[in-house]
Amino acid sequence: MTQTSEFAVELRDVVKTFKTPEGTLLNAVDHVNMQIKHGEFFSMLGSSGCGKTTSLRMMAGFEWPTEGDVYIEGNAQGHTPPFQRPVNTVFQSYALFQHMTIYQNIAFGLEMERAPADEVKTRVGRLLDMVQLNGMERRYPKQLSGGQQQRVALARALVKMPNVLLLDEPLGALDLKLRKEMQLELKAIQQKVGITFVYVTHDQEEALTMSDRIAVMSKGKVMQVGIPVEIYERPQSRFVADFIGESNFFEGIVQSVEQDRATVLVPSLKAEVTGLNTGQVGVGQKAIISIRPEKIRISEQPALKTNFFNGTVKTTTYIGSDTHVYVDMGGGVTLKVWEQNKISSLDPRAYYVQGQKVCLNLFPENTLILAES
Amino acid sequence: MLKRLRENKSFQGTLLVSPTLLWMIALLFIPLILTTIISFGTRNADGGVIYGFSFHNYVRLFGFSTDCPGGQASCFDPLYANILGRSLSLAFWTTVIVIALAYPLAYFIARAHPKRRNTFLMLVLVPLWTNFVIRVYAWMMLLREQGVINGIIGWVAARFGVQFEPLQMLYTPGAVLVGMVYEFLPFMILPIFTSLEKIDVPLYEAAADLGANPFRTFLRVTLPLSMPGVVAGTILVFIPVMGTFIVSDLLGGKQVILVGNLIQNQFLSARDPTFGSAASLILMIMTLIVTYFYTRKFGFGEEIIAV
Ligand SMILES: Nc1ncnc2c1ncn2[C@@H]1O[C@H](COP(=O)(O)OP(=O)(O)OP(=O)(O)O)[C@@H](O)[C@H]1O
Ligand SMILES: [Mg+2]
């Protein structure tokens, strides 16, 4: 692998416009910039229809950008056809050749390179080892389970040792248990071969556990790019905070800003809330306050001098490791609080009961003040 | 009886297939047995059958005459063997040409925009709404000495002041071949189209992704996956071409006689049903043999996937 460029893949101001069947134009990918580093496990995460597949297909060469360009190893790809790009794809539907054996499927890409026969044999053998399909090479794809077919698809793309491997929801068709196993296996394989992986998924947990970096996408745009901790702990917008995990939101007007803190007057709570000014908002601006349910401290007596609020327990849900407590704050506001069950008890009152008066403590370092988008 | 019907599964099965079985016996086995019996007989003076057990008809078909000018018991006379050979080779070439024409057409239709695809399929089918014989007559109009094709060439030649002798196209083996290809083309296009259409687009993309250019994608992915269609089409074309007599009768005249014409003649003008029966059986056996070896090699047109 030659590393001539800083980035393995780069999208520069890429737009992809489709004509919808209704005749209108749709920007499936809308001025996207993305920089994917060498050897990185990079995920594109977003809900259905946000343009993940389209972005990936432009990297592979199945689609060409309407505007902007895709750079692979620093080279503008323009209209380069897929068979001339140093990338390979693992398709969501696997797209295995049904008329070829597993061995022939995996060897296909090497034969296209006109690799010598003995080299094909050793390389296919190595890949069969890696994906644990030894002894299956004479079978046909239809004679394998879904998980095994998935491995064949992976081996078939990896055997070419591409600079970049593109994966479009490769685990989408597997059941949950197999999916978890394959997540770990995929990650291990990626670290072993050191190839850049561009991974498309709409499963946030999958993205958080596997990725080095994540791009959160919505409606053809990249909302935020960052390492998993950043995405979860420092979302830059209400959309990201809401899409990844869960969050409580309030809207308000910034009253004062002091170093990295800001204080916001929240009309629905009829109170001021102080939090981290991650959105760099200024006094007088509208702001959104975001706090994760597991980061709210619930107590009978206030644990803080300020930033605590009284409410009444509306409902509770015991889910084993946690208790989900929904607290009515008055004024039509309900906050969700995830409380870890640290003490083993059979007493229902240990898990809060309906009608109980409680105090919610919003630690400013856990409370994010976001700019309104 | 009713009790037996309720309890005995295999009896139920027999009862359920019996209508089909009766049909097969009435329409297939009985005629076949009759034909076989007749083929071993000899004809009497006014075209009736004298039943017996003589291989006389088969000997004639395979190139020997029992009615020799020199008076010996048998002598070489390849007349009928030639007809059999000609039929085989014509069926072979028709099938080859039909595949060569139908494949690109089917490919084009399968890759066309879905909106236009149905129109194209319709156009393939439209000729089939006209009667088979009428379509052959249309070719006679085109190929005749004073026909459309000669007319056009003659008109162009006259414009350039060139001497033009009308071409003798009708009543040649070429005319029969053209007619056969024309008649049977749709039966090849449709199965090939169906198998091409079944190939998922991601398969083409996967091939391209793995480094195959369009030509190699075609050879390694498209062609093998569409073979079931080619095989099915071949069976649909080869077998009827072996047996038809209308095309060769109208476009070949006395010049191009096929087994089909031979059989027809024996039953109608020559009034020798025994020889006609023998020829029918030989035609059937030849077709079965060719189809057997062909399908042994390529399958029956089902998915090429072993289970
Ligand atoms: N060939 C096409 N023609 C017209 N519109 C298209 C085409 N391909 C995609 N689109 C549209 O572009 C948008 C983005 O599609 P894309 O497949 O990239 O979404 P996605 O993020 O991969 O979604 P999913 O998670 O459902 O796979 C969608 O609204 C889709 O309808
Ligand atoms: Mg998709």
XYZ file of C-alpha atoms and ligand atoms in Angstrom:
712
model
C 0.000 0.000 0.000
C 1.487 3.292 -1.025
C 0.625 6.243 1.142
C 1.026 9.151 -1.137
C -1.662 11.233 0.449
C -2.702 12.196 3.934
C -6.143 10.740 3.434
C -7.192 7.362 2.118
C -10.496 8.772 0.898
C -11.664 12.324 0.704
C -14.953 13.796 -0.414
C -14.616 17.424 -1.432
C -17.849 19.330 -1.573
C -19.671 16.407 -3.127
C -23.238 16.738 -4.328
C -25.269 13.934 -5.834
C -28.588 14.894 -7.356
C -31.159 12.299 -8.330
C -34.287 12.775 -10.324
C -37.131 11.318 -8.327
C -39.893 9.361 -10.079
C -42.150 12.359 -9.381
C -39.851 14.468 -11.541
C -38.396 16.636 -8.795
C -34.686 16.851 -8.041
C -33.297 15.472 -4.814
C -29.858 16.063 -3.374
C -29.224 12.633 -1.897
C -25.772 13.902 -0.925
C -25.577 17.618 -0.316
C -22.189 19.380 -0.234
C -20.459 16.722 1.785
C -16.868 16.987 2.925
C -15.278 13.951 4.505
C -11.685 13.056 5.208
C -10.931 9.445 5.986
C -7.460 8.654 7.298
C -5.276 5.677 6.480
C -6.027 2.530 8.448
C -9.056 4.084 10.038
C -12.337 2.354 10.829
C -14.661 5.107 9.662
C -18.427 4.807 9.986
C -21.192 6.703 8.281
C -24.182 6.669 10.581
C -27.625 8.010 9.850
C -31.253 7.128 9.479
C -32.739 5.616 6.358
C -32.443 7.715 3.224
C -29.803 10.109 4.561
C -27.384 9.370 1.727
C -24.983 6.844 3.276
C -25.218 4.305 0.495
C -25.011 6.993 -2.157
C -21.815 8.376 -0.594
C -20.302 4.904 -0.466
C -21.299 4.145 -4.054
C -19.573 7.304 -5.210
C -16.385 6.111 -3.502
C -16.726 2.730 -5.234
C -17.452 4.344 -8.596
C -20.979 3.030 -9.136
C -22.243 6.603 -9.054
C -20.523 9.776 -10.112
C -20.858 13.015 -8.152
C -23.020 15.711 -9.711
C -20.655 18.275 -8.192
C -17.362 18.017 -6.340
C -15.137 14.962 -6.473
C -13.994 11.861 -4.650
C -10.273 11.558 -3.957
C -8.705 8.189 -3.287
C -5.091 8.338 -2.097
C -5.125 11.953 -3.180
C -6.189 11.190 -6.745
C -9.337 12.784 -8.090
C -11.528 9.936 -9.320
C -13.809 11.796 -11.690
C -15.502 9.185 -13.868
C -13.021 6.384 -13.158
C -14.941 3.099 -13.480
C -15.156 0.786 -10.450
C -12.804 -1.820 -11.905
C -9.994 0.727 -11.999
C -10.333 1.974 -8.425
C -8.167 0.625 -5.589
C -11.223 0.025 -3.410
C -13.458 -2.966 -2.903
C -17.003 -3.280 -1.660
C -18.868 -5.653 0.613
C -22.466 -5.454 -0.528
C -25.409 -5.507 1.819
C -26.996 -8.288 -0.243
C -23.529 -9.944 -0.465
C -23.916 -10.223 -4.278
C -22.140 -13.571 -4.352
C -21.827 -15.357 -7.690
C -24.271 -18.239 -7.343
C -22.751 -20.198 -10.215
C -19.310 -20.263 -8.647
C -18.013 -22.166 -5.649
C -16.813 -20.338 -2.557
C -13.254 -20.782 -3.768
C -14.074 -19.395 -7.212
C -15.932 -16.474 -5.668
C -12.955 -15.485 -3.544
C -10.476 -16.082 -6.366
C -12.482 -14.013 -8.865
C -10.880 -10.666 -8.029
C -7.366 -12.106 -8.213
C -8.066 -13.744 -11.567
C -9.170 -10.362 -12.851
C -5.730 -9.066 -11.856
C -4.247 -12.033 -13.739
C -2.410 -13.119 -10.618
C -0.356 -16.314 -11.061
C -2.226 -19.498 -10.138
C -0.080 -20.426 -7.138
C -0.390 -16.934 -5.727
C -4.166 -17.082 -6.107
C -4.138 -20.357 -4.227
C -2.109 -19.115 -1.267
C -3.990 -15.843 -0.999
C -7.416 -17.460 -1.179
C -6.234 -20.023 1.387
C -5.102 -17.283 3.740
C -8.450 -15.510 3.460
C -10.378 -18.739 4.013
C -8.387 -19.116 7.232
C -9.069 -15.578 8.275
C -12.827 -15.806 7.869
C -12.908 -19.375 9.189
C -14.404 -20.984 6.119
C -11.876 -23.767 5.677
C -13.426 -26.870 4.182
C -16.267 -24.886 2.592
C -14.401 -23.885 -0.569
C -16.175 -26.394 -2.818
C -19.642 -25.414 -1.716
C -21.906 -23.026 -3.565
C -23.154 -19.839 -1.870
C -26.700 -21.196 -1.553
C -25.342 -24.026 0.592
C -24.053 -21.647 3.262
C -25.795 -19.889 6.137
C -26.302 -16.128 6.057
C -23.357 -15.530 8.372
C -21.102 -17.730 6.260
C -22.163 -15.974 3.066
C -21.328 -12.702 4.768
C -17.807 -13.983 5.433
C -17.422 -15.031 1.806
C -18.409 -11.545 0.693
C -15.827 -10.109 3.084
C -13.104 -12.529 1.973
C -13.846 -11.913 -1.705
C -13.269 -8.175 -1.264
C -10.354 -8.433 1.178
C -8.349 -10.901 -0.894
C -7.561 -8.056 -3.296
C -5.855 -6.137 -0.478
C -7.526 -2.881 -1.478
C -6.440 0.462 -0.069
C -9.949 0.960 1.176
C -12.714 -1.494 1.940
C -16.257 -0.166 1.631
C -18.939 -1.956 3.616
C -22.638 -1.178 3.204
C -24.511 -2.455 6.256
C -22.736 -5.790 5.917
C -24.313 -7.203 9.059
C -27.813 -5.930 8.343
C -29.241 -9.328 7.430
C -27.873 -11.204 10.445
C -29.650 -11.900 13.709
C -28.617 -9.977 16.792
C -26.304 -12.565 18.337
C -24.433 -13.287 15.114
C -24.280 -9.596 14.466
C -22.488 -8.934 17.764
C -20.025 -11.733 17.059
C -19.337 -10.467 13.562
C -18.861 -6.907 14.849
C -15.987 -8.037 17.020
C -14.613 -10.248 14.279
C -14.771 -7.504 11.663
C -13.007 -5.096 13.960
C -10.314 -7.692 14.705
C -9.818 -8.386 11.006
C -9.592 -4.687 10.265
C -6.910 -4.219 12.904
C -5.050 -7.248 11.618
C -4.943 -6.258 7.957
C -4.683 -2.520 8.634
C -6.905 -1.630 5.684
C -9.043 1.509 5.841
C -12.670 0.502 6.406
C -15.549 2.770 5.439
C -18.548 1.305 7.143
C -22.180 2.251 6.577
C -24.685 1.509 9.298
C -27.844 2.859 10.825
C -27.170 1.064 14.099
C -25.648 3.594 16.520
C -24.434 0.973 18.964
C -22.598 -0.779 16.143
C -21.017 2.488 15.072
C -20.000 3.428 18.617
C -18.419 0.058 19.415
C -16.531 -0.516 16.160
C -15.462 2.834 14.806
C -12.390 4.953 15.183
C -14.410 7.876 13.905
C -18.050 8.381 13.019
C -19.743 10.728 10.599
C -23.352 11.348 11.603
C -25.420 12.147 8.533
C -28.883 13.559 8.021
C -30.714 14.456 4.810
C -27.601 14.300 2.674
C -25.480 16.394 5.003
C -22.761 15.517 7.480
C -23.916 16.738 10.878
C -20.797 15.896 12.888
C -17.603 13.898 12.549
C -15.708 12.671 15.576
C -14.471 9.811 17.695
C -17.291 7.861 19.399
C -16.765 9.564 22.781
C -17.004 13.002 21.201
C -20.141 12.090 19.301
C -21.842 10.860 22.443
C -20.463 13.251 25.062
C -20.167 16.432 22.996
C -22.882 16.411 20.341
C -22.808 19.702 18.482
C -26.487 19.807 17.626
C -29.828 18.740 18.915
C -30.070 16.311 16.003
C -26.907 14.428 16.963
C -27.741 14.449 20.677
C -31.152 13.045 19.866
C -30.048 10.537 17.225
C -27.225 9.025 19.274
C -28.547 7.748 22.570
C -31.255 9.649 24.384
C -31.387 13.135 25.755
C -33.614 15.630 27.560
C -33.939 18.994 25.855
C -35.036 22.463 26.972
C -35.094 25.632 24.991
C -34.233 29.008 26.442
C -32.432 32.358 26.204
C -28.829 32.776 27.308
C -28.605 35.061 30.355
C -24.890 35.074 31.059
C -21.684 33.487 29.834
C -18.721 32.889 32.122
C -15.610 31.074 30.884
C -16.849 27.691 29.584
C -20.212 27.971 31.314
C -23.431 29.583 30.267
C -26.646 30.201 32.121
C -29.928 29.900 30.273
C -33.385 30.971 31.359
C -35.786 28.137 30.572
C -39.389 29.366 30.380
C -40.917 25.886 30.673
C -39.085 25.289 33.977
C -39.461 28.931 35.043
C -35.844 28.679 36.163
C -32.261 29.200 35.108
C -30.022 26.303 34.131
C -26.244 26.462 34.003
C -24.242 24.168 31.776
C -21.154 23.757 29.598
C -21.230 26.272 26.792
C -20.271 23.708 24.110
C -22.313 25.579 21.510
C -20.340 28.838 22.042
C -23.562 30.776 22.473
C -23.636 34.455 23.398
C -25.819 36.415 25.815
C -29.325 37.022 24.491
C -29.184 34.161 21.973
C -31.531 31.224 21.843
C -29.994 27.994 23.099
C -30.865 24.356 23.549
C -30.010 22.565 26.740
C -29.263 18.881 26.396
C -28.706 16.427 29.209
C -28.494 12.623 28.989
C -30.936 10.739 31.237
C -28.146 8.755 32.927
C -26.314 11.958 33.839
C -29.093 13.436 35.958
C -28.682 12.729 39.673
C -32.006 11.934 41.299
C -32.290 12.438 45.082
C -34.753 13.232 47.859
C -32.797 16.234 49.107
C -30.945 18.604 46.731
C -27.327 17.551 46.146
C -26.422 20.872 44.572
C -26.722 24.472 45.719
C -28.163 25.578 42.365
C -29.226 23.761 39.172
C -31.567 21.419 40.991
C -35.264 21.106 40.275
C -38.155 19.575 42.159
C -40.622 17.230 40.543
C -42.987 14.328 41.059
C -42.371 10.795 39.843
C -44.832 10.036 37.040
C -43.902 6.479 36.150
C -40.964 4.168 36.677
C -39.774 1.240 34.610
C -37.534 -1.354 36.165
C -35.295 -2.853 33.474
C -32.845 -4.852 35.576
C -29.592 -2.962 35.495
C -31.355 0.428 35.567
C -34.569 2.013 36.567
C -36.079 4.494 34.126
C -37.777 7.246 36.092
C -40.042 9.768 34.363
C -40.379 12.905 36.443
C -43.084 15.529 35.998
C -41.504 18.957 36.451
C -44.764 20.912 36.135
C -45.580 23.147 33.186
C -45.987 20.090 30.967
C -42.327 19.143 31.157
C -41.317 15.538 31.771
C -37.696 14.534 32.261
C -36.353 11.023 31.829
C -33.743 9.838 34.290
C -31.869 6.522 34.079
C -30.843 5.503 37.566
C -28.442 2.598 37.934
C -29.601 -0.033 40.409
C -26.474 -0.113 42.511
C -28.135 -1.659 45.555
C -29.851 -5.020 45.484
C -33.255 -4.613 47.103
C -36.715 -6.126 46.965
C -38.353 -3.014 48.367
C -40.299 -1.191 45.619
C -39.498 2.128 47.289
C -35.814 1.604 46.481
C -36.731 2.148 42.827
C -38.910 5.234 43.276
C -42.661 5.085 43.259
C -45.311 7.065 41.485
C -46.189 10.314 43.204
C -42.909 10.492 45.106
C -41.433 13.990 45.417
C -37.906 14.007 44.075
C -35.145 16.447 43.328
C -33.259 16.350 40.011
C -29.687 17.641 40.132
C -28.288 18.830 36.801
C -24.515 19.001 37.243
C -23.303 21.845 35.017
C -20.415 19.726 33.670
C -22.988 17.170 32.423
C -25.344 19.743 30.995
C -24.636 20.924 27.453
C -25.692 24.291 26.096
C -26.061 23.962 22.307
C -26.636 26.640 19.734
C -30.023 26.453 18.087
C -29.694 24.986 14.629
C -63.917 -48.121 -1.152
C -64.463 -44.845 0.715
C -62.719 -46.209 3.749
C -59.771 -47.238 1.633
C -59.685 -43.785 0.085
C -59.510 -42.151 3.489
C -56.760 -44.368 4.831
C -54.516 -45.189 1.941
C -52.249 -42.303 0.950
C -50.797 -43.991 -2.119
C -54.288 -44.873 -3.336
C -55.237 -41.195 -2.955
C -52.182 -40.294 -4.986
C -53.029 -42.745 -7.752
C -56.561 -41.419 -7.888
C -55.368 -37.823 -8.056
C -52.970 -38.379 -10.960
C -55.370 -40.650 -12.817
C -56.941 -37.901 -14.984
C -53.487 -36.868 -16.174
C -52.545 -40.487 -16.608
C -55.652 -41.206 -18.678
C -54.889 -38.190 -20.804
C -51.324 -39.360 -21.389
C -52.458 -42.863 -22.265
C -55.157 -41.664 -24.654
C -53.153 -38.963 -26.381
C -49.575 -40.147 -26.160
C -49.062 -43.839 -25.510
C -51.844 -45.275 -27.654
C -50.951 -43.224 -30.765
C -47.300 -44.029 -30.216
C -47.963 -47.741 -30.006
C -50.178 -47.603 -33.077
C -47.495 -45.745 -35.014
C -44.920 -48.318 -33.987
C -47.137 -51.206 -35.053
C -47.936 -49.583 -38.392
C -44.270 -48.798 -39.066
C -43.447 -52.518 -39.062
C -46.180 -53.311 -41.593
C -46.214 -53.002 -45.375
C -48.580 -51.086 -47.593
C -51.039 -52.693 -49.930
C -51.957 -51.421 -53.374
C -54.576 -48.880 -52.298
C -52.681 -47.374 -49.380
C -53.927 -49.683 -46.627
C -51.756 -51.380 -44.059
C -50.842 -55.062 -44.097
C -49.771 -55.742 -40.515
C -46.612 -57.727 -40.076
C -43.132 -57.521 -38.727
C -40.795 -56.187 -41.335
C -37.842 -53.792 -40.988
C -38.259 -52.904 -44.622
C -39.259 -49.266 -43.897
C -36.345 -48.695 -41.553
C -33.876 -50.202 -43.999
C -35.098 -47.766 -46.643
C -34.762 -44.819 -44.267
C -31.163 -45.605 -43.469
C -30.006 -45.540 -47.053
C -30.796 -48.896 -48.635
C -33.312 -49.612 -51.293
C -35.146 -52.937 -51.560
C -36.200 -52.096 -55.055
C -32.931 -52.074 -56.946
C -32.480 -51.575 -60.675
C -29.929 -54.420 -60.839
C -32.332 -56.836 -59.175
C -30.180 -57.593 -56.104
C -31.811 -57.805 -52.618
C -30.644 -54.364 -51.484
C -28.500 -51.557 -52.775
C -27.334 -48.180 -51.539
C -29.828 -45.376 -51.984
C -29.103 -42.357 -49.764
C -32.284 -40.426 -50.678
C -34.000 -40.720 -47.291
C -30.835 -40.736 -45.229
C -29.985 -37.423 -46.923
C -33.350 -36.024 -45.896
C -32.700 -37.000 -42.286
C -29.219 -35.493 -42.411
C -30.498 -32.315 -44.018
C -33.160 -31.927 -41.326
C -30.601 -32.346 -38.575
C -28.179 -29.871 -40.069
C -30.917 -27.335 -40.812
C -32.225 -27.603 -37.245
C -28.673 -27.198 -35.966
C -27.931 -24.092 -38.023
C -31.317 -22.570 -37.323
C -30.691 -22.952 -33.604
C -27.192 -21.486 -33.849
C -28.333 -18.465 -35.856
C -31.367 -17.940 -33.630
C -29.126 -17.911 -30.542
C -26.754 -15.458 -32.206
C -29.625 -13.103 -33.053
C -31.720 -13.587 -29.941
C -29.007 -13.157 -27.325
C -28.094 -9.538 -28.112
C -31.757 -8.670 -28.522
C -32.717 -10.256 -25.213
C -29.754 -8.559 -23.557
C -30.799 -5.209 -24.938
C -34.383 -5.667 -23.745
C -33.301 -6.882 -20.302
C -31.045 -3.862 -19.777
C -33.564 -1.369 -21.190
C -35.434 1.027 -18.959
C -38.299 -0.851 -17.255
C -40.789 1.532 -18.825
C -39.698 0.607 -22.345
C -39.042 -3.050 -21.598
C -42.686 -4.078 -21.931
C -43.007 -2.304 -25.266
C -40.005 -4.199 -26.612
C -41.365 -7.509 -25.347
C -44.660 -6.689 -27.003
C -42.882 -6.070 -30.307
C -41.253 -9.482 -30.023
C -44.633 -11.094 -29.493
C -46.696 -9.191 -32.065
C -45.760 -11.454 -35.027
C -47.009 -14.463 -33.058
C -50.542 -13.064 -33.221
C -50.559 -13.711 -36.945
C -51.010 -17.233 -38.171
C -47.820 -19.225 -38.668
C -48.663 -20.058 -42.310
C -49.506 -16.472 -43.153
C -46.140 -15.358 -41.846
C -44.446 -17.861 -44.153
C -46.515 -16.562 -47.066
C -45.283 -13.094 -46.239
C -41.743 -14.342 -46.735
C -42.771 -15.788 -50.104
C -43.925 -12.305 -51.099
C -40.561 -10.930 -50.078
C -38.377 -13.608 -51.656
C -40.207 -14.296 -54.942
C -38.577 -13.562 -58.271
C -41.006 -10.638 -58.686
C -41.035 -10.111 -54.947
C -40.327 -7.095 -52.793
C -36.590 -7.686 -52.330
C -35.888 -8.266 -56.011
C -38.133 -5.310 -56.794
C -36.135 -2.960 -54.603
C -32.762 -4.157 -55.840
C -34.006 -3.927 -59.418
C -35.286 -0.382 -58.877
C -31.970 0.727 -57.340
C -30.051 -1.019 -60.138
C -32.200 0.704 -62.748
C -31.484 4.106 -61.147
C -27.784 3.461 -61.564
C -28.255 1.962 -64.985
C -26.940 -1.447 -63.950
C -28.134 -4.654 -65.582
C -30.025 -6.741 -62.983
C -31.211 -10.326 -63.210
C -33.766 -11.076 -60.465
C -32.201 -13.330 -57.842
C -33.530 -16.819 -57.338
C -34.111 -16.716 -53.576
C -37.325 -18.615 -53.090
C -37.085 -22.425 -53.183
C -33.521 -22.504 -51.920
C -32.144 -23.916 -48.641
C -31.300 -20.331 -47.701
C -34.952 -19.315 -47.928
C -35.938 -22.181 -45.636
C -33.242 -21.194 -43.164
C -34.398 -17.561 -43.161
C -37.991 -18.639 -42.667
C -37.133 -20.996 -39.817
C -34.993 -18.387 -38.057
C -37.761 -15.851 -38.387
C -40.486 -18.176 -37.124
C -38.603 -19.400 -34.083
C -36.715 -16.293 -32.965
C -39.278 -15.268 -30.280
C -39.012 -18.685 -28.647
C -35.341 -18.025 -27.995
C -35.635 -14.354 -27.041
C -38.160 -14.914 -24.281
C -36.321 -17.531 -22.175
C -32.987 -15.742 -22.560
C -34.625 -12.472 -21.567
C -36.151 -14.111 -18.509
C -32.844 -15.501 -17.295
C -31.001 -12.237 -17.980
C -33.625 -10.238 -16.170
C -33.221 -12.439 -13.099
C -29.575 -11.440 -12.668
C -29.404 -8.866 -9.862
C -27.722 -5.575 -10.683
C -25.397 -5.870 -7.632
C -23.818 -8.914 -9.312
C -22.642 -6.763 -12.214
C -21.460 -4.181 -9.721
C -19.638 -6.811 -7.689
C -17.846 -8.045 -10.803
C -16.824 -4.500 -11.749
C -15.792 -3.835 -8.178
C -13.500 -6.874 -8.219
C -11.748 -5.596 -11.324
C -13.671 -7.127 -14.213
C -14.138 -4.856 -17.207
C -17.516 -5.038 -18.981
C -16.334 -7.718 -21.411
C -15.005 -10.023 -18.713
C -18.084 -9.367 -16.588
C -20.123 -10.608 -19.509
C -18.026 -13.736 -19.990
C -17.710 -14.704 -16.336
C -21.012 -13.556 -14.865
C -23.692 -12.644 -17.388
C -23.201 -15.507 -19.827
C -23.025 -18.364 -17.300
C -26.000 -17.019 -15.376
C -28.076 -16.737 -18.553
C -27.203 -20.235 -19.841
C -30.433 -21.712 -18.431
C -32.315 -19.398 -20.797
C -30.177 -20.405 -23.762
C -30.716 -24.096 -22.982
C -34.465 -23.682 -22.588
C -34.613 -21.680 -25.816
C -32.587 -24.273 -27.683
C -34.998 -27.001 -26.678
C -37.947 -24.817 -27.675
C -36.415 -24.120 -31.089
C -34.544 -27.276 -32.042
C -37.377 -29.744 -31.478
C -40.067 -27.980 -33.517
C -37.626 -27.073 -36.305
C -36.831 -30.773 -36.636
C -40.492 -31.532 -37.200
C -42.120 -28.671 -39.125
C -42.926 -29.020 -42.782
C -44.769 -25.800 -43.569
C -41.709 -23.563 -43.817
C -39.762 -25.970 -46.001
C -42.871 -26.753 -48.052
C -43.667 -23.127 -48.868
C -40.179 -21.624 -49.014
C -38.240 -24.701 -50.146
C -40.678 -26.243 -52.558
C -39.371 -29.435 -54.170
C -35.797 -28.332 -53.559
C -35.679 -28.598 -49.786
C -37.365 -31.697 -48.440
C -37.143 -32.328 -44.702
C -38.342 -35.231 -42.583
C -41.487 -33.276 -41.866
C -42.267 -33.032 -45.580
C -41.400 -36.680 -46.064
C -43.846 -37.746 -43.375
C -46.550 -35.469 -44.699
C -46.054 -36.827 -48.235
C -46.177 -40.430 -47.169
C -49.470 -39.986 -45.421
C -51.116 -37.749 -48.015
C -49.818 -38.099 -51.572
C -47.686 -41.265 -51.526
C -50.285 -43.078 -49.452
C -47.758 -45.166 -47.551
C -48.658 -44.802 -43.868
C -46.194 -47.544 -42.892
C -43.201 -45.651 -44.243
C -44.587 -42.386 -42.819
C -44.902 -43.991 -39.398
C -41.353 -45.285 -39.532
C -40.090 -41.822 -40.506
C -42.065 -40.255 -37.636
C -40.536 -42.631 -35.124
C -37.039 -42.068 -36.446
C -37.584 -38.293 -36.239
C -38.728 -38.658 -32.649
C -35.804 -40.877 -31.726
C -33.270 -38.564 -33.391
C -34.703 -35.555 -31.572
C -34.704 -37.417 -28.270
C -31.089 -38.476 -28.703
C -29.897 -34.961 -29.513
C -31.926 -33.449 -26.677
C -30.696 -36.115 -24.275
C -27.038 -35.429 -24.930
C -27.605 -31.705 -24.979
C -29.442 -31.616 -21.668
C -26.941 -34.022 -20.125
C -24.279 -31.453 -20.878
C -26.159 -28.250 -20.050
C -29.023 -29.266 -17.779
C -32.679 -28.704 -18.472
C -32.521 -24.958 -18.226
C -33.052 -24.905 -14.483
C -30.686 -23.006 -12.192
C -27.167 -24.324 -12.727
C -26.827 -24.690 -9.031
C -26.064 -28.052 -7.514
C -27.796 -28.965 -4.278
N -30.912 5.793 -8.264
C -31.668 6.634 -7.543
N -32.622 7.375 -8.144
C -33.380 8.248 -7.436
N -33.259 8.451 -6.118
C -32.331 7.756 -5.441
C -31.485 6.803 -6.117
N -30.665 6.240 -5.196
C -30.988 6.806 -4.020
N -31.976 7.714 -4.145
C -32.549 8.541 -3.072
O -31.493 9.189 -2.416
C -31.702 9.223 -1.023
C -30.511 8.624 -0.301
O -30.457 7.252 -0.600
P -29.386 6.282 0.040
O -29.582 4.942 -0.562
O -28.040 6.886 -0.070
O -29.827 6.251 1.566
P -29.207 5.449 2.785
O -28.696 6.455 3.744
O -28.261 4.422 2.313
O -30.503 4.777 3.401
P -30.714 3.313 3.983
O -30.252 3.339 5.398
O -32.204 3.148 3.907
O -29.969 2.357 3.116
C -33.001 8.504 -0.757
O -34.008 9.470 -0.588
C -33.240 7.713 -2.012
O -34.604 7.595 -2.272
Mg -28.299 2.269 2.205
